[in-house]
Structure formats: C-alpha cells, structure tokens
Coordinates of C-alpha atoms in Angstrom, one line a residue:
X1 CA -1.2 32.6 -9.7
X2 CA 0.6 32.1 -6.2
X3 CA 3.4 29.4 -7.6
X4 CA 4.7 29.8 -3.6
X5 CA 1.8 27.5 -2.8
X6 CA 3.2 24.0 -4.4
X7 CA 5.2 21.8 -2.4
X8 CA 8.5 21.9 -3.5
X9 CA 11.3 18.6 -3.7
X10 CA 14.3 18.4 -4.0
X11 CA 16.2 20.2 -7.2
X12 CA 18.8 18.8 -8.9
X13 CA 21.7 20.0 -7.7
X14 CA 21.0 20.0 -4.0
X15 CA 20.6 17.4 -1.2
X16 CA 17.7 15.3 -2.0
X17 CA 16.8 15.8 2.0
X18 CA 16.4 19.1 1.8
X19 CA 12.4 19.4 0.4
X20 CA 11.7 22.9 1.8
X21 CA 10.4 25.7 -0.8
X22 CA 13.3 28.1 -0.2
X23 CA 16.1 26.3 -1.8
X24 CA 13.7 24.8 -4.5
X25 CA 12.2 27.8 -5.6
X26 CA 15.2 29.7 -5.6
X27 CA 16.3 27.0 -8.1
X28 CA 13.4 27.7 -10.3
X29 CA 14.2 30.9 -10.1
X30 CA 17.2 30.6 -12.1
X31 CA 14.9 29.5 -15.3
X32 CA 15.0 31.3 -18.1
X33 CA 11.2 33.1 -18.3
X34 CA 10.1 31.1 -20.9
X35 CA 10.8 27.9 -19.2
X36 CA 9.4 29.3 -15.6
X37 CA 6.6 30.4 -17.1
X38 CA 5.8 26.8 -18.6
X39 CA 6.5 25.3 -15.4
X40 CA 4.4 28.2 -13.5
X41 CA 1.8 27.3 -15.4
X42 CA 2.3 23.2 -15.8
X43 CA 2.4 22.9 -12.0
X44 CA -1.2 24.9 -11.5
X45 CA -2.6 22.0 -14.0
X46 CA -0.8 19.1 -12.1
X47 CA -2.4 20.2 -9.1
X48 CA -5.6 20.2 -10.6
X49 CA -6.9 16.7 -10.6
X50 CA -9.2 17.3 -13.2
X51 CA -7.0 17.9 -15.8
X52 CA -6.2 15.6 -18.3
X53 CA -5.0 15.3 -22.1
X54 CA -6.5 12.3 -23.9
X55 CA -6.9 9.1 -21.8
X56 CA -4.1 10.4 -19.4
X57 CA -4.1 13.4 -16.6
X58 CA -2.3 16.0 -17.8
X59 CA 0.4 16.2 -14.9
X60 CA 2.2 12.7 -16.8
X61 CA 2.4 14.4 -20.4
X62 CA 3.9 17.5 -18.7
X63 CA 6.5 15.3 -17.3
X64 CA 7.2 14.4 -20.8
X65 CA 7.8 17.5 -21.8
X66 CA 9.7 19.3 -18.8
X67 CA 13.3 18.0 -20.3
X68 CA 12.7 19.6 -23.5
X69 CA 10.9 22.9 -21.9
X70 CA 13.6 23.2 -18.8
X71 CA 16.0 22.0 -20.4
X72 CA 18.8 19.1 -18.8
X73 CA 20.3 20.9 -15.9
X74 CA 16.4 21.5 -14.8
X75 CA 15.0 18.8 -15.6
X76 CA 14.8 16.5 -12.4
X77 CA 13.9 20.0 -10.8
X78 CA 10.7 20.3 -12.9
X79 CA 9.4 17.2 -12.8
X80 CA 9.7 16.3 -9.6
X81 CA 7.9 20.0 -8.4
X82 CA 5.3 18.1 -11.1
X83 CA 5.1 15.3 -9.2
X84 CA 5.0 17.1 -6.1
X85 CA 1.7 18.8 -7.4
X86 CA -0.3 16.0 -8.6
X87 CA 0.4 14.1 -5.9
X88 CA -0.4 10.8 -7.3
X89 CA -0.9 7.4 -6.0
X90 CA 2.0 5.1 -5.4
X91 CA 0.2 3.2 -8.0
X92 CA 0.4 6.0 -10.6
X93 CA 3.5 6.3 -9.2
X94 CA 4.5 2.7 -10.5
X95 CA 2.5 2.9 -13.4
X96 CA 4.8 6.1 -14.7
X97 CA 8.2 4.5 -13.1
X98 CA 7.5 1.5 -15.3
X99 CA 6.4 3.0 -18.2
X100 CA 8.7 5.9 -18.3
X101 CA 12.0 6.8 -19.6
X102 CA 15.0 6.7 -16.9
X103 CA 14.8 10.2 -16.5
X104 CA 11.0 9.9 -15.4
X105 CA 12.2 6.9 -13.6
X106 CA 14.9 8.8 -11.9
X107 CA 12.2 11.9 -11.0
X108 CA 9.7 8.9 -9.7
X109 CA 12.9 8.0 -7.1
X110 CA 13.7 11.5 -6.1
X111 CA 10.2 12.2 -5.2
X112 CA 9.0 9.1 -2.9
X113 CA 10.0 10.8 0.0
X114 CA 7.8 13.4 0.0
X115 CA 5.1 11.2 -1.7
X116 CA 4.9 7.9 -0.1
X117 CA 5.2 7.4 3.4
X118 CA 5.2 4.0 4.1
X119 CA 7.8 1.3 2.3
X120 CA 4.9 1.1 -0.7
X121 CA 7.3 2.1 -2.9
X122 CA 9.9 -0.2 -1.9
X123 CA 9.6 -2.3 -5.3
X124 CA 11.0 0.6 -7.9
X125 CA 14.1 1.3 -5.3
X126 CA 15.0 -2.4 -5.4
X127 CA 14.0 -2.5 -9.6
X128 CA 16.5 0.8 -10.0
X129 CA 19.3 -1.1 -7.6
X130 CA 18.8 -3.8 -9.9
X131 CA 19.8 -1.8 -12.9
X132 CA 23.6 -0.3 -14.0
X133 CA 22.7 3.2 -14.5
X134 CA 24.6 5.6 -12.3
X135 CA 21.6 8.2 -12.4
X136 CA 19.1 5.4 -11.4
X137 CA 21.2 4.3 -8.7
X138 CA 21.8 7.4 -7.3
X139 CA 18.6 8.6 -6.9
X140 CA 17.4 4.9 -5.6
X141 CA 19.7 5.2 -2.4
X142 CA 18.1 8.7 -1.2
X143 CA 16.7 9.6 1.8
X144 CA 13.4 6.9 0.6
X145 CA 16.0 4.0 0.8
X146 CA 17.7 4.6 4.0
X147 CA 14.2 4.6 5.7
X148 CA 12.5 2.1 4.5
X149 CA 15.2 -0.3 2.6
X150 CA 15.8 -3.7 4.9
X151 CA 19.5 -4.3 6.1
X152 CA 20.5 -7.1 3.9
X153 CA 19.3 -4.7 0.9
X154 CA 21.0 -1.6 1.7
X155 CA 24.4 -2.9 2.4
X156 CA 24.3 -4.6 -1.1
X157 CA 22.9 -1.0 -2.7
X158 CA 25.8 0.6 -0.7
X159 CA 28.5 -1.7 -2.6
X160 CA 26.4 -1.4 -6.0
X161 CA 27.5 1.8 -5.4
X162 CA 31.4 1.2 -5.2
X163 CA 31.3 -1.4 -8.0
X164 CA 29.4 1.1 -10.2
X165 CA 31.3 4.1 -9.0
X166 CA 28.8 6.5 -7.8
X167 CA 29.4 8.3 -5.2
X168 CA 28.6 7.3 -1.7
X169 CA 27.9 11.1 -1.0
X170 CA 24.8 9.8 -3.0
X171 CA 23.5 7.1 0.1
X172 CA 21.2 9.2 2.6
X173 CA 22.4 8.0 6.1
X174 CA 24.7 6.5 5.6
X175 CA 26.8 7.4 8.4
X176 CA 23.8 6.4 10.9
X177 CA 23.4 3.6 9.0
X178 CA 26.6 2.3 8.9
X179 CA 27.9 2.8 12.6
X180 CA 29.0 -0.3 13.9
X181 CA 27.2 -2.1 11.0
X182 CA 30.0 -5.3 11.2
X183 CA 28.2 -7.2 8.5
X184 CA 29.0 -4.2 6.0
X185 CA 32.4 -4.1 7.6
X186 CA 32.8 -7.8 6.5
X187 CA 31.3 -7.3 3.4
X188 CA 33.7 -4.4 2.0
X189 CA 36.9 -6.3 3.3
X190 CA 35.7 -9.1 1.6
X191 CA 35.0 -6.3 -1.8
X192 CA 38.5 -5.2 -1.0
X193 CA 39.9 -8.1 -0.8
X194 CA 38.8 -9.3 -4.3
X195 CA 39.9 -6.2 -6.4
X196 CA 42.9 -6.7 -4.6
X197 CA 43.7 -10.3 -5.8
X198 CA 42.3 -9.4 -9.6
X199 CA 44.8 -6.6 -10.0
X200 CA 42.1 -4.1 -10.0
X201 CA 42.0 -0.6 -8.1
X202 CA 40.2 -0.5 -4.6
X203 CA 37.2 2.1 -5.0
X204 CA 39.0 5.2 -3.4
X205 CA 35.0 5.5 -1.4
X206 CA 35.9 2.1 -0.2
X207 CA 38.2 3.2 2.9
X208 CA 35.6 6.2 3.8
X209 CA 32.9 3.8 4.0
X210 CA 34.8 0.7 6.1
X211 CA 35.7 3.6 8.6
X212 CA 31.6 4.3 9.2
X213 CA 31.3 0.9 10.3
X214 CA 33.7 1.3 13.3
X215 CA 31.4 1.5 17.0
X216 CA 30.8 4.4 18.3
X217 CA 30.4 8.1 17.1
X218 CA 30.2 8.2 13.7
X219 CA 33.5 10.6 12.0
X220 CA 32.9 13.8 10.8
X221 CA 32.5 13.8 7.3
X222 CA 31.7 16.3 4.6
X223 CA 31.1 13.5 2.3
X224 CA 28.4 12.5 4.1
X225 CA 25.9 14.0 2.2
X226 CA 22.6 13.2 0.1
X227 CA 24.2 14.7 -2.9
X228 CA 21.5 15.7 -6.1
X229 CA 23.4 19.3 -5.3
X230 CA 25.3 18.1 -8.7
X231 CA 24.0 17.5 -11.8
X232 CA 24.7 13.8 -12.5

C-alpha cells in the first residue's frame, strides 16, 4: 500500500490553507502504529467507492470511528484525510454534516476547500455560524468562507467571532478581506461601542481587526493566520 497517494487536508494543528501532503503526512506520522495502521488501511477503503458496511459506504462509519482509533488530538486529522479519499458529493457531504456529531460537522467544514469548488457548500458554513460552538465556528470561517461567503455574511461571522471569543487568527483572509472594508469598520465601533456602555471588556482581537479595515496596505501581522495549527 502506497498511503503517499491520498490527498491530504489540512491536520489539526496547522493552517487549514495549507492542504499539501508534506505537512499532513508528517502529522500522520506522529501516530502511534496502531492508530496509523487503522488509518493506512481506513483511507485505501474510503477511496474505494465500492466499499460499504450495511446500507452506508464504508468511508462514513470509519469517520465514526477515527476519534476513538486516533485518538482527540488526531482526530480532525483522520477524518478529514477520510474525507479527502472518498471524495464524496456535496450532497453526501450535507447528508453527513447534518447527520453527524460536531466533530464530523467540524471535519465536513475543514474539508470543503479541497472538496467543493464552487459556493455549494455555502449552507453548512452559514448553519455552523449560526451555532455557539467555538470549534464549529472556527472551522466555518476557513479558507471555504473567505471565498465564497457574501460580504454582508462574513463581516457578521468575523464579529461572531469576537462575541464568542475565538480567535480571529481562525478567519482565512482576513487581512485581504478586511482592507478598507468601512462597513466592518463601522460595524466593530459600533461592537465597541456597546461593551463599552454595558461595563463589559472590549474583545482584546477587537483593535487588531478595526486596524485591517484602514485603506491601503494591509499591516503585518503574525496573527493573521488560518490557525487549525492548535488543537481547539
């Protein structure tokens, strides 16, 4: 078995950008054997679309399981590479995202990029921003969401964000997107302004992000990262 041949995505803890095999696989390197082994062998059936295990294919059970084989700190890691393999069809896709548990949800986000190509899959980014789980919203402002995700949309999943407290390193682009963005600009004074009057702390992201939306080239920033590189 050649386990260099599946396309990899993004692990969890590195950018979610960043889909190239190298990184990923040295991620899945750090597996204990048991666990590689399992995934070795659960990605050669999801790539196999004749596989299957009772009335579903076999690469959706196998998600099931990759938490319990990998273990937490690879989990997003494995099923996503599962995903990756199977390559199913945004409505597969939909069908697991809405049947699954958040952390099949949250795998479902992190792998649109490299599975959907058009805004398709627009509907479970704006059902995650919807919800108030940190993980969900995290993975629902990746690189998918800054390509596809309207205006109006974004800049309300970029103060989600701040109200929620995840991190903005979290929103992919969001430097590009936010340079001389004056709506957003008018938006988090406004944000600001509220907390402020209610007694309550500013989100410390707050000033970082106001400062994007000034004209012209956007700061240098280390913050400004797509940010699975940390377990979350």
């Amino acid at each position: 078995m050649t386990t260099s041949s599946h396309t990899t995505p993004a692990p969890d803890n590195a950018p979610v950008e960043a889909s190239s095999p190298s990184p990923l696989q040295d991620r899945r390197a750090h597996l204990a054997p048991p666990a590689r082994d399992w995934l070795d062998r659960a990605l050669d059936e999801a790539a196999d679309p004749t596989a299957v295990r009772g009335s579903l294919p076999a690469w959706e059970l196998r998600i099931a399981e990759a938490g319990r084989r990998c273990g937490p700190a690879y989990a997003d890691t494995a099923r996503v590479l599962l995903l990756h393999a199977a390559r199913p069809a945004p409505a597969d896709l939909t069908r697991l995202y809405h049947r699954g548990t958040a952390d099949e949800r949250r795998a479902v986000l992190l792998a649109l990029p490299d599975l959907v190509p058009g805004p398709n899959a627009l509907p479970l980014v704006e059902d995650a921003l919807r919800t108030n789980d940190p993980r969900l919203l995290a993975a629902a402002v990746g690189p998918y969401a800054a390509r596809h995700l309207e205006p109006h949309l974004w800049r309300h999943a970029v103060l989600k964000c701040l109200f929620t407290g995840v991190p903005v390193a979290h929103v992919a682009q969001l430097a590009a997107r936010a340079l001389g963005d004056g709506e957003l600009a008018r938006m988090l004074a406004d944000f600001a302004a509220e907390r402020t009057a209610a007694g309550r702390p500013v989100p410390e992201d707050l000033p970082h992000v106001l400062a994007l939306t000034e004209p012209g080239p956007p700061p240098h920033s280390t913050d400004d990262r797509d940010p699975h590189r940390k377990e979350s």
